[in-house]
Amino acid sequence: MKNSKPFKPGQWVLLLVYWLYVAIPLAWGIWSTLRKAMVLFN
Amino acid sequence: MPGFFSKQRITASPDYNRWLVPPAALSVHLCIGQAYAFSVFNEPLTRVIGGSASAPDDWKLTELGWIFSLAIVFLGISAAFGGKWLEKVGPRLTMFVAACCFGGGFLISALGVFLHQIWLLYLGYGVIGGIGLGLGYVSPVSTLIKWFPDRRGMATGMAIMGFGGGAMIGAPLSVLLMDHFQSTVSVGVIETFLTMGGLYFISMTIGALTIRTPPEDWRPEGWKPPVLRNKMITHRHVHIDQALKTPQFYLLWLVLCLNVTAGIGVLGQASVMIQEIFKGLVTPAAAAGFVGLLSLFNMGGRFFWSTVSDYIGRKSTYFVFFAVGAGLYAAVPSVGMTGNIALFILLYAVILSMYGGGFSSIPAYLADIFGTRYVGGIHGRLLTAWSTAGVLGPVLVNYIREFQIAQGIAKTDAYNVTMYIMAGILLLGFFCNLLIKPVHEKHYMQHDEFDELDGAYPLDEYRNTNPSTLTKTAS
């Protein structure tokens, strides 16, 4: 069975960019929803 | 040389970082999750001709409601029929076709609004967009399970959480774009559809281009399949067609359908329900906030519960959903009567987290029972349970409520019986889950079986040690 080998350094940069690419819109969506939800506690 | 979209072309090298795969899946799921925010277009679409107010020739809300319903129906149909195709062609082509359908659906719908032809919206967003939804939903699931054999639940939970998060992006984005594009002559829907169609096509295509499948015999660094195996987790494979001949498939279908029926029914009524139960205390704006909060718990539950299922097992996780869920539903009427809004919100938050968890834990449950090889296709077929529950849940809640009001019961109390019925539905799910046992030996793929899907035999130790026994080859 093959196991994964150590990652190339460039992959860490790619990893960070790619996760930010999906995390930023998601965080914006969550923030928008939370702001709306805050009305409930006012 | 394999084609650009072929399975062989996207097989990763052993040094590929598997954490690059979840963002590829999220690129698709965050887009298609927009479907649950489609209702933000309903009101502007009722005044396309009139502008500031509806004109007699404008579309009615009842006509527009069919767009979303069609999309969900075609999600189920395409996932059921496209699952087998996905296993044959691989995730890249499936995700790209999903991108074309979902993005294209928006463009056709924009044309429909421009020509004021409702059938173009049915065809565009409803049928073609719905096909994109179904294909996009199932396409990364089996790939994630193969990359994360040690954390199947968490991996699929990440992607399916994206579907929940997609609505949270889609709703404010749509409002923002419509506000930007609206003018004295346009409500801004055409331009918004065109922009969103383009954005979603690009994002989903990025996912399709970056998705990678692991080499056939790949395993995470240092991970070995447990020697003392859990009887509920198989390391063999059941063929996609053979899965339909097992009682386990239908029991899992019921498990998903019953869990979703209970959740989806109250989710659609949450805003009206909290305002009627706490009359005078909860304003419409606060009720909208309540729905938003439930969406957050629905999304968070998808990740949380599927990750928990990796530790306590899939069957135990569903036992928690059904037993705790039934108890919470049964407690809602009493909490409503006490007037404790905070506790009421907490109950619903937990209920909705388990509703989301039901969606995200099911692919790993399927992989445990039927093996990982055809889990994408089998999952696609199981999603017909979602379509069924999508109709059953709201109809059940609305019908019971209307019936009670017609009997003279106060609106405040009209939800009590509904909650007890939902608790009963979850108890039924508990027993379905109880009946799930490992698949009978006869259903597993045998070593001499020809796999017509991709012309290959399951790669295992047997193949490595007995190559001469393989008599059939791919044509």
XYZ file of C-alpha atoms in Angstrom:
517
model
C 0.000 0.000 0.000
C 1.229 3.479 -0.824
C 1.218 6.061 1.896
C 1.161 9.793 1.447
C 4.609 11.423 1.195
C 5.652 14.756 2.749
C 3.996 17.680 1.001
C 5.850 20.016 -1.352
C 6.333 23.526 0.180
C 4.310 25.151 -2.625
C 1.302 23.055 -1.691
C 0.997 24.844 1.657
C 0.596 28.209 -0.105
C -1.930 26.687 -2.486
C -3.720 25.145 0.477
C -3.985 28.494 2.257
C -5.198 30.317 -0.874
C -7.740 27.665 -1.695
C -9.174 27.513 1.816
C -9.403 31.319 1.947
C -11.202 31.250 -1.397
C -14.041 29.212 0.141
C -13.795 30.504 3.730
C -14.132 34.240 2.965
C -17.533 34.041 1.205
C -18.743 31.547 3.809
C -17.653 33.810 6.665
C -19.425 36.738 4.962
C -22.605 34.649 4.657
C -22.431 33.584 8.304
C -21.827 37.189 9.410
C -24.819 38.436 7.387
C -27.025 35.735 8.912
C -25.762 36.412 12.436
C -26.513 40.125 12.074
C -30.068 39.230 11.091
C -30.329 36.766 13.967
C -29.184 39.409 16.479
C -32.563 41.148 16.060
C -34.056 38.184 17.896
C -32.045 38.982 21.019
C -32.824 42.685 20.951
C -3.630 9.901 -23.539
C -6.643 10.128 -21.223
C -9.085 12.941 -21.953
C -9.039 16.125 -19.905
C -12.170 15.101 -18.005
C -11.295 11.415 -17.578
C -10.891 9.672 -14.227
C -7.286 8.765 -15.028
C -6.368 12.406 -15.629
C -7.351 13.476 -12.115
C -5.610 10.729 -10.157
C -3.332 12.506 -7.693
C 0.302 11.713 -7.022
C 1.017 10.167 -3.584
C 2.455 13.476 -2.314
C -0.782 15.352 -3.012
C -2.142 17.145 0.039
C -5.598 15.696 0.698
C -6.688 18.912 2.436
C -6.870 20.501 -1.030
C -9.858 18.287 -1.837
C -12.466 19.699 0.612
C -12.199 23.233 -0.869
C -12.867 21.741 -4.325
C -16.008 20.130 -2.941
C -16.966 23.332 -1.107
C -16.529 25.357 -4.328
C -19.443 23.367 -5.709
C -21.609 22.989 -2.605
C -21.375 26.658 -1.595
C -22.804 27.506 -5.034
C -25.611 24.981 -5.295
C -26.710 25.728 -1.723
C -28.056 28.970 -3.211
C -31.169 26.954 -4.088
C -32.493 27.384 -0.551
C -32.275 31.144 -0.962
C -34.222 31.280 -4.223
C -37.262 32.674 -2.395
C -35.554 36.111 -2.234
C -36.363 36.429 -5.967
C -40.059 35.642 -5.556
C -41.250 39.091 -4.523
C -39.260 41.040 -7.176
C -40.429 38.532 -9.830
C -44.063 39.416 -9.031
C -43.467 42.993 -10.256
C -41.280 42.538 -13.355
C -43.856 44.378 -15.514
C -45.308 46.692 -12.892
C -41.954 47.849 -11.508
C -42.747 49.274 -8.076
C -45.963 47.225 -7.698
C -47.475 44.112 -9.307
C -49.327 44.668 -12.577
C -52.278 42.444 -13.633
C -50.029 40.595 -16.132
C -47.280 39.991 -13.605
C -46.542 36.497 -12.311
C -48.270 35.296 -9.147
C -46.420 33.797 -6.152
C -48.210 30.485 -6.716
C -46.760 30.280 -10.245
C -43.290 31.194 -9.020
C -43.360 28.621 -6.209
C -43.092 25.873 -8.825
C -39.578 26.975 -9.820
C -38.059 25.864 -6.502
C -40.245 22.762 -6.286
C -39.143 21.674 -9.767
C -35.498 22.281 -8.860
C -35.757 20.014 -5.789
C -37.583 17.304 -7.745
C -34.939 17.366 -10.489
C -32.222 17.381 -7.833
C -33.547 14.020 -6.624
C -34.056 12.611 -10.134
C -30.638 13.659 -11.451
C -28.849 12.457 -8.309
C -30.613 9.103 -8.593
C -29.916 8.606 -12.308
C -26.643 10.545 -12.522
C -25.004 8.683 -9.636
C -24.126 5.672 -11.779
C -22.786 7.938 -14.512
C -20.687 9.724 -11.892
C -19.058 6.432 -10.916
C -18.295 5.771 -14.593
C -16.880 9.145 -15.657
C -15.493 10.440 -12.368
C -16.046 13.647 -10.387
C -14.387 16.186 -12.716
C -16.745 15.728 -15.660
C -19.764 15.431 -13.343
C -18.850 18.643 -11.530
C -18.274 20.466 -14.823
C -21.644 19.330 -16.209
C -23.194 20.458 -12.909
C -21.516 23.869 -13.373
C -22.884 24.158 -16.939
C -26.382 23.166 -15.835
C -26.535 25.340 -12.706
C -24.910 28.395 -14.318
C -26.818 27.821 -17.564
C -30.079 27.517 -15.633
C -29.603 31.078 -14.376
C -28.930 32.349 -17.922
C -32.045 30.667 -19.350
C -34.044 32.064 -16.438
C -32.718 35.556 -17.194
C -33.977 35.121 -20.759
C -37.305 33.957 -19.319
C -37.610 37.134 -17.240
C -36.589 39.269 -20.237
C -39.247 37.654 -22.487
C -41.630 37.280 -19.525
C -42.096 33.581 -20.248
C -42.556 31.607 -17.011
C -41.881 28.267 -18.743
C -38.329 29.393 -19.418
C -37.827 29.812 -15.655
C -39.307 26.374 -15.039
C -36.989 24.922 -17.675
C -33.968 27.040 -16.737
C -33.715 27.120 -12.952
C -36.231 24.329 -12.273
C -35.239 21.542 -14.658
C -31.713 22.344 -15.923
C -30.621 24.081 -12.713
C -32.160 21.217 -10.702
C -30.076 18.703 -12.673
C -27.007 20.808 -11.838
C -28.004 20.704 -8.173
C -28.297 16.921 -8.097
C -25.074 16.225 -9.990
C -23.174 18.854 -8.006
C -24.444 17.512 -4.687
C -23.308 13.914 -5.191
C -20.173 14.461 -7.274
C -17.528 15.112 -4.562
C -18.922 12.760 -1.890
C -17.258 9.460 -2.840
C -13.986 11.260 -3.637
C -13.909 12.777 -0.141
C -14.646 9.419 1.479
C -11.745 7.848 -0.430
C -9.362 10.642 0.626
C -10.432 10.485 4.278
C -10.927 6.786 5.124
C -9.976 7.670 8.701
C -12.536 10.512 8.977
C -15.302 9.781 6.493
C -17.994 11.603 8.413
C -15.997 14.780 8.923
C -14.941 14.880 5.253
C -18.446 14.578 3.823
C -19.731 16.835 6.594
C -17.466 19.620 5.340
C -18.905 19.455 1.826
C -22.523 19.079 2.875
C -22.073 21.892 5.391
C -21.224 23.976 2.316
C -24.696 23.299 0.937
C -26.154 24.790 4.121
C -23.741 27.720 3.902
C -24.574 28.335 0.235
C -27.955 29.791 1.126
C -26.301 32.178 3.581
C -24.112 33.506 0.781
C -26.795 33.332 -1.912
C -29.468 35.305 -0.038
C -27.473 38.470 0.845
C -25.609 38.323 -2.483
C -28.893 38.267 -4.432
C -30.280 41.183 -2.417
C -27.053 43.131 -2.865
C -27.032 42.575 -6.635
C -30.727 43.369 -7.097
C -30.276 46.604 -5.121
C -27.312 47.460 -7.326
C -29.010 46.710 -10.654
C -32.555 47.929 -9.993
C -33.651 51.073 -11.787
C -36.865 52.826 -12.805
C -37.308 50.360 -15.660
C -35.983 47.143 -14.072
C -36.279 45.277 -10.783
C -32.714 44.071 -11.373
C -33.492 40.348 -11.528
C -32.232 39.793 -15.094
C -28.842 41.332 -14.384
C -28.641 39.492 -11.046
C -29.411 36.148 -12.709
C -26.751 36.798 -15.368
C -24.139 37.793 -12.773
C -24.881 34.903 -10.424
C -25.002 32.398 -13.291
C -21.535 33.535 -14.382
C -20.101 33.564 -10.860
C -21.456 30.146 -9.986
C -20.268 28.664 -13.283
C -16.731 29.947 -12.650
C -16.630 28.817 -9.010
C -17.989 25.350 -9.763
C -15.587 24.976 -12.703
C -12.677 25.825 -10.388
C -13.881 22.981 -8.164
C -14.078 20.638 -11.178
C -10.568 21.557 -12.317
C -8.966 21.127 -8.899
C -10.684 17.942 -7.725
C -8.328 14.957 -7.498
C -8.979 11.318 -6.731
C -6.498 9.314 -4.647
C -4.469 6.496 -6.192
C -6.416 3.231 -5.884
C -4.349 1.871 -2.994
C -3.663 5.188 -1.257
C -3.826 5.508 2.512
C -3.159 8.463 4.808
C 0.290 8.649 6.386
C 0.521 6.225 9.286
C -3.099 5.104 9.075
C -4.005 1.435 8.963
C -7.528 0.044 8.780
C -8.472 -1.090 12.294
C -7.707 -4.767 12.907
C -10.604 -5.207 15.305
C -13.253 -4.258 12.821
C -16.584 -2.760 13.681
C -19.159 -5.156 12.218
C -21.082 -2.150 10.874
C -18.128 -1.063 8.703
C -17.303 -3.211 5.709
C -14.070 -3.179 3.760
C -15.734 -4.831 0.778
C -18.006 -3.372 -1.875
C -21.626 -3.760 -2.917
C -22.387 -2.913 -6.545
C -24.586 0.130 -7.117
C -27.395 -1.985 -8.638
C -27.049 -4.737 -6.067
C -27.455 -2.188 -3.257
C -31.068 -1.695 -4.353
C -31.699 -5.395 -3.655
C -30.727 -5.094 0.011
C -33.112 -4.245 2.865
C -30.397 -1.955 4.252
C -30.847 0.477 1.333
C -34.566 0.879 2.022
C -34.065 1.150 5.772
C -31.480 3.881 5.215
C -33.863 5.531 2.746
C -36.515 5.601 5.507
C -33.977 6.811 8.085
C -33.082 9.790 5.878
C -36.659 10.454 4.777
C -38.091 10.416 8.317
C -35.316 12.570 9.764
C -35.695 15.122 6.959
C -39.519 15.070 7.053
C -39.529 16.091 10.712
C -36.958 18.861 10.228
C -38.064 20.321 6.908
C -41.672 20.555 8.055
C -40.902 22.868 10.956
C -38.134 24.758 9.146
C -40.603 26.077 6.565
C -43.021 27.145 9.308
C -40.485 28.438 11.846
C -41.152 32.133 11.280
C -44.957 31.891 11.531
C -44.728 29.372 14.368
C -42.656 31.489 16.767
C -44.838 34.545 16.084
C -48.048 32.629 16.761
C -46.805 30.761 19.847
C -45.329 33.928 21.407
C -47.942 36.362 20.101
C -47.019 39.978 20.708
C -43.555 39.081 21.971
C -41.842 38.171 18.683
C -41.918 40.673 15.800
C -41.644 39.598 12.125
C -38.050 40.923 12.059
C -37.163 38.877 15.148
C -38.859 35.835 13.590
C -36.661 36.292 10.494
C -33.702 36.354 12.876
C -34.961 33.092 14.395
C -34.995 31.485 10.925
C -31.460 32.785 10.329
C -30.311 31.307 13.629
C -31.849 27.944 12.728
C -29.999 28.055 9.381
C -26.741 28.544 11.262
C -27.437 25.545 13.489
C -28.546 23.539 10.460
C -25.201 24.309 8.816
C -23.078 23.820 11.940
C -24.849 20.554 12.736
C -23.806 19.178 9.359
C -20.167 19.417 10.328
C -20.519 18.730 14.053
C -22.654 15.595 13.937
C -20.871 13.979 10.984
C -17.573 14.476 12.858
C -19.105 13.014 16.025
C -20.245 10.009 13.950
C -16.584 9.186 13.239
C -16.108 8.589 16.962
C -19.392 7.087 18.176
C -20.397 5.320 14.947
C -23.055 6.117 12.389
C -25.790 3.950 13.884
C -25.340 5.483 17.339
C -25.405 8.989 15.835
C -28.787 8.326 14.224
C -30.031 6.841 17.479
C -29.171 10.181 19.094
C -31.002 12.083 16.310
C -34.136 10.008 16.677
C -34.259 9.547 20.460
C -33.170 13.055 21.483
C -35.057 14.611 18.553
C -38.315 12.870 19.546
C -37.856 14.037 23.129
C -37.215 17.625 22.069
C -40.193 17.735 19.697
C -42.419 16.359 22.458
C -41.079 19.032 24.846
C -41.848 21.960 22.487
C -45.552 22.354 23.469
C -44.741 22.456 27.203
C -41.920 24.952 26.681
C -44.219 27.069 24.488
C -46.786 27.167 27.300
C -44.213 28.312 29.869
C -43.440 31.319 27.638
C -39.693 30.687 27.880
C -38.527 31.973 24.461
C -34.835 31.295 25.107
C -35.485 27.632 25.889
C -37.817 27.379 22.886
C -35.075 28.724 20.605
C -32.527 26.359 22.151
C -34.783 23.343 21.538
C -35.229 24.279 17.893
C -31.533 25.007 17.449
C -30.647 21.483 18.629
C -33.436 19.955 16.510
C -32.212 21.763 13.384
C -28.600 20.816 14.057
C -29.675 17.177 14.028
C -31.703 17.741 10.849
C -28.514 18.976 9.151
C -26.514 16.160 10.747
C -28.867 13.639 9.154
C -27.902 14.886 5.690
C -24.175 14.943 6.300
C -23.798 11.632 8.136
C -25.681 9.545 5.570
C -22.877 9.264 2.938
C -20.493 7.867 5.577
C -23.242 5.506 6.801
C -23.656 4.267 3.217
C -19.884 3.836 2.845
C -19.800 1.835 6.092
C -22.598 -0.468 4.951
C -21.975 -0.793 1.182
C -18.256 0.000 0.890
C -16.637 3.037 -0.677
C -16.481 2.025 -4.331
C -20.000 3.008 -5.448
C -20.988 5.204 -2.538
C -21.459 8.281 -4.760
C -23.996 6.527 -6.951
C -25.773 4.823 -4.060
C -25.946 8.166 -2.240
C -27.493 9.720 -5.357
C -30.238 7.112 -5.376
C -30.872 7.573 -1.670
C -31.441 11.296 -2.199
C -34.904 10.514 -3.598
C -35.733 10.278 0.127
C -34.923 13.999 0.379
C -37.249 14.867 -2.518
C -40.002 12.794 -0.924
C -39.484 14.417 2.475
C -39.398 17.847 0.805
C -43.015 17.301 -0.216
C -44.155 15.226 2.776
C -42.817 17.434 5.597
C -44.409 20.793 4.701
C -47.663 19.146 3.559
C -47.929 17.259 6.850
C -47.243 20.329 8.997
C -49.575 22.601 6.998
C -52.375 20.056 6.768
C -52.354 19.209 10.479
C -52.271 22.905 11.387
C -55.143 23.833 9.050
C -57.193 20.873 10.255
C -56.817 21.888 13.888
C -57.651 25.538 13.212
C -60.755 24.364 11.318
C -61.693 22.354 14.449
C -61.663 25.574 16.463
C -58.306 25.128 18.185
C -56.467 28.385 18.920
C -53.587 29.193 16.560
C -51.213 29.256 19.535
C -52.035 25.638 20.344
C -52.348 24.428 16.755
C -48.750 23.279 16.601
C -48.923 20.984 19.637
C -50.340 17.944 17.823
C -47.918 18.572 14.938
C -44.988 18.387 17.340
C -46.229 15.094 18.821
C -46.657 13.657 15.307
C -43.111 14.754 14.411
C -41.879 13.035 17.584
C -43.750 9.896 16.444
C -42.103 10.111 13.006
C -38.701 10.231 14.668
C -39.549 7.230 16.845
C -40.396 5.328 13.655
C -36.992 6.348 12.325
C -35.436 5.015 15.536
C -36.815 1.543 14.836
C -35.757 1.650 11.164
C -32.240 2.484 12.326
C -32.408 -0.338 14.873
C -33.124 -2.838 12.085
C -30.020 -1.911 10.078
C -27.544 -4.784 10.118
C -24.467 -5.547 7.983
C -25.225 -6.535 4.387
C -25.622 -10.259 3.683
C -22.550 -11.970 2.238
C -24.282 -12.701 -1.104
C -24.582 -8.981 -1.953
C -20.857 -8.189 -1.892
C -18.951 -8.023 -5.171
C -16.992 -11.159 -5.826
C -13.445 -11.189 -7.104
C -14.431 -12.656 -10.457
C -17.194 -10.150 -11.077
C -16.761 -7.833 -14.000
C -17.282 -4.199 -13.201
C -19.016 -2.745 -16.211
C -18.848 0.793 -14.865
C -15.189 1.443 -15.499
C -13.882 -1.816 -16.865
C -11.819 -2.557 -13.792
C -11.883 -4.982 -10.921
C -11.851 -3.767 -7.350
C -8.218 -3.376 -6.522
C -7.378 -5.306 -3.389
C -4.898 -7.729 -1.989
C -6.521 -10.510 -3.963
C -5.809 -8.787 -7.241
C -2.208 -8.209 -6.303
C -1.616 -11.785 -5.297
C -3.777 -13.569 -7.863
C -3.563 -11.650 -11.137
C -3.974 -14.805 -13.199
C -7.458 -15.413 -11.874
C -8.823 -12.320 -13.566
C -10.190 -13.673 -16.806
C -12.316 -10.791 -18.013
C -10.816 -7.541 -19.167
C -12.126 -4.181 -20.162
C -13.146 -3.884 -23.784
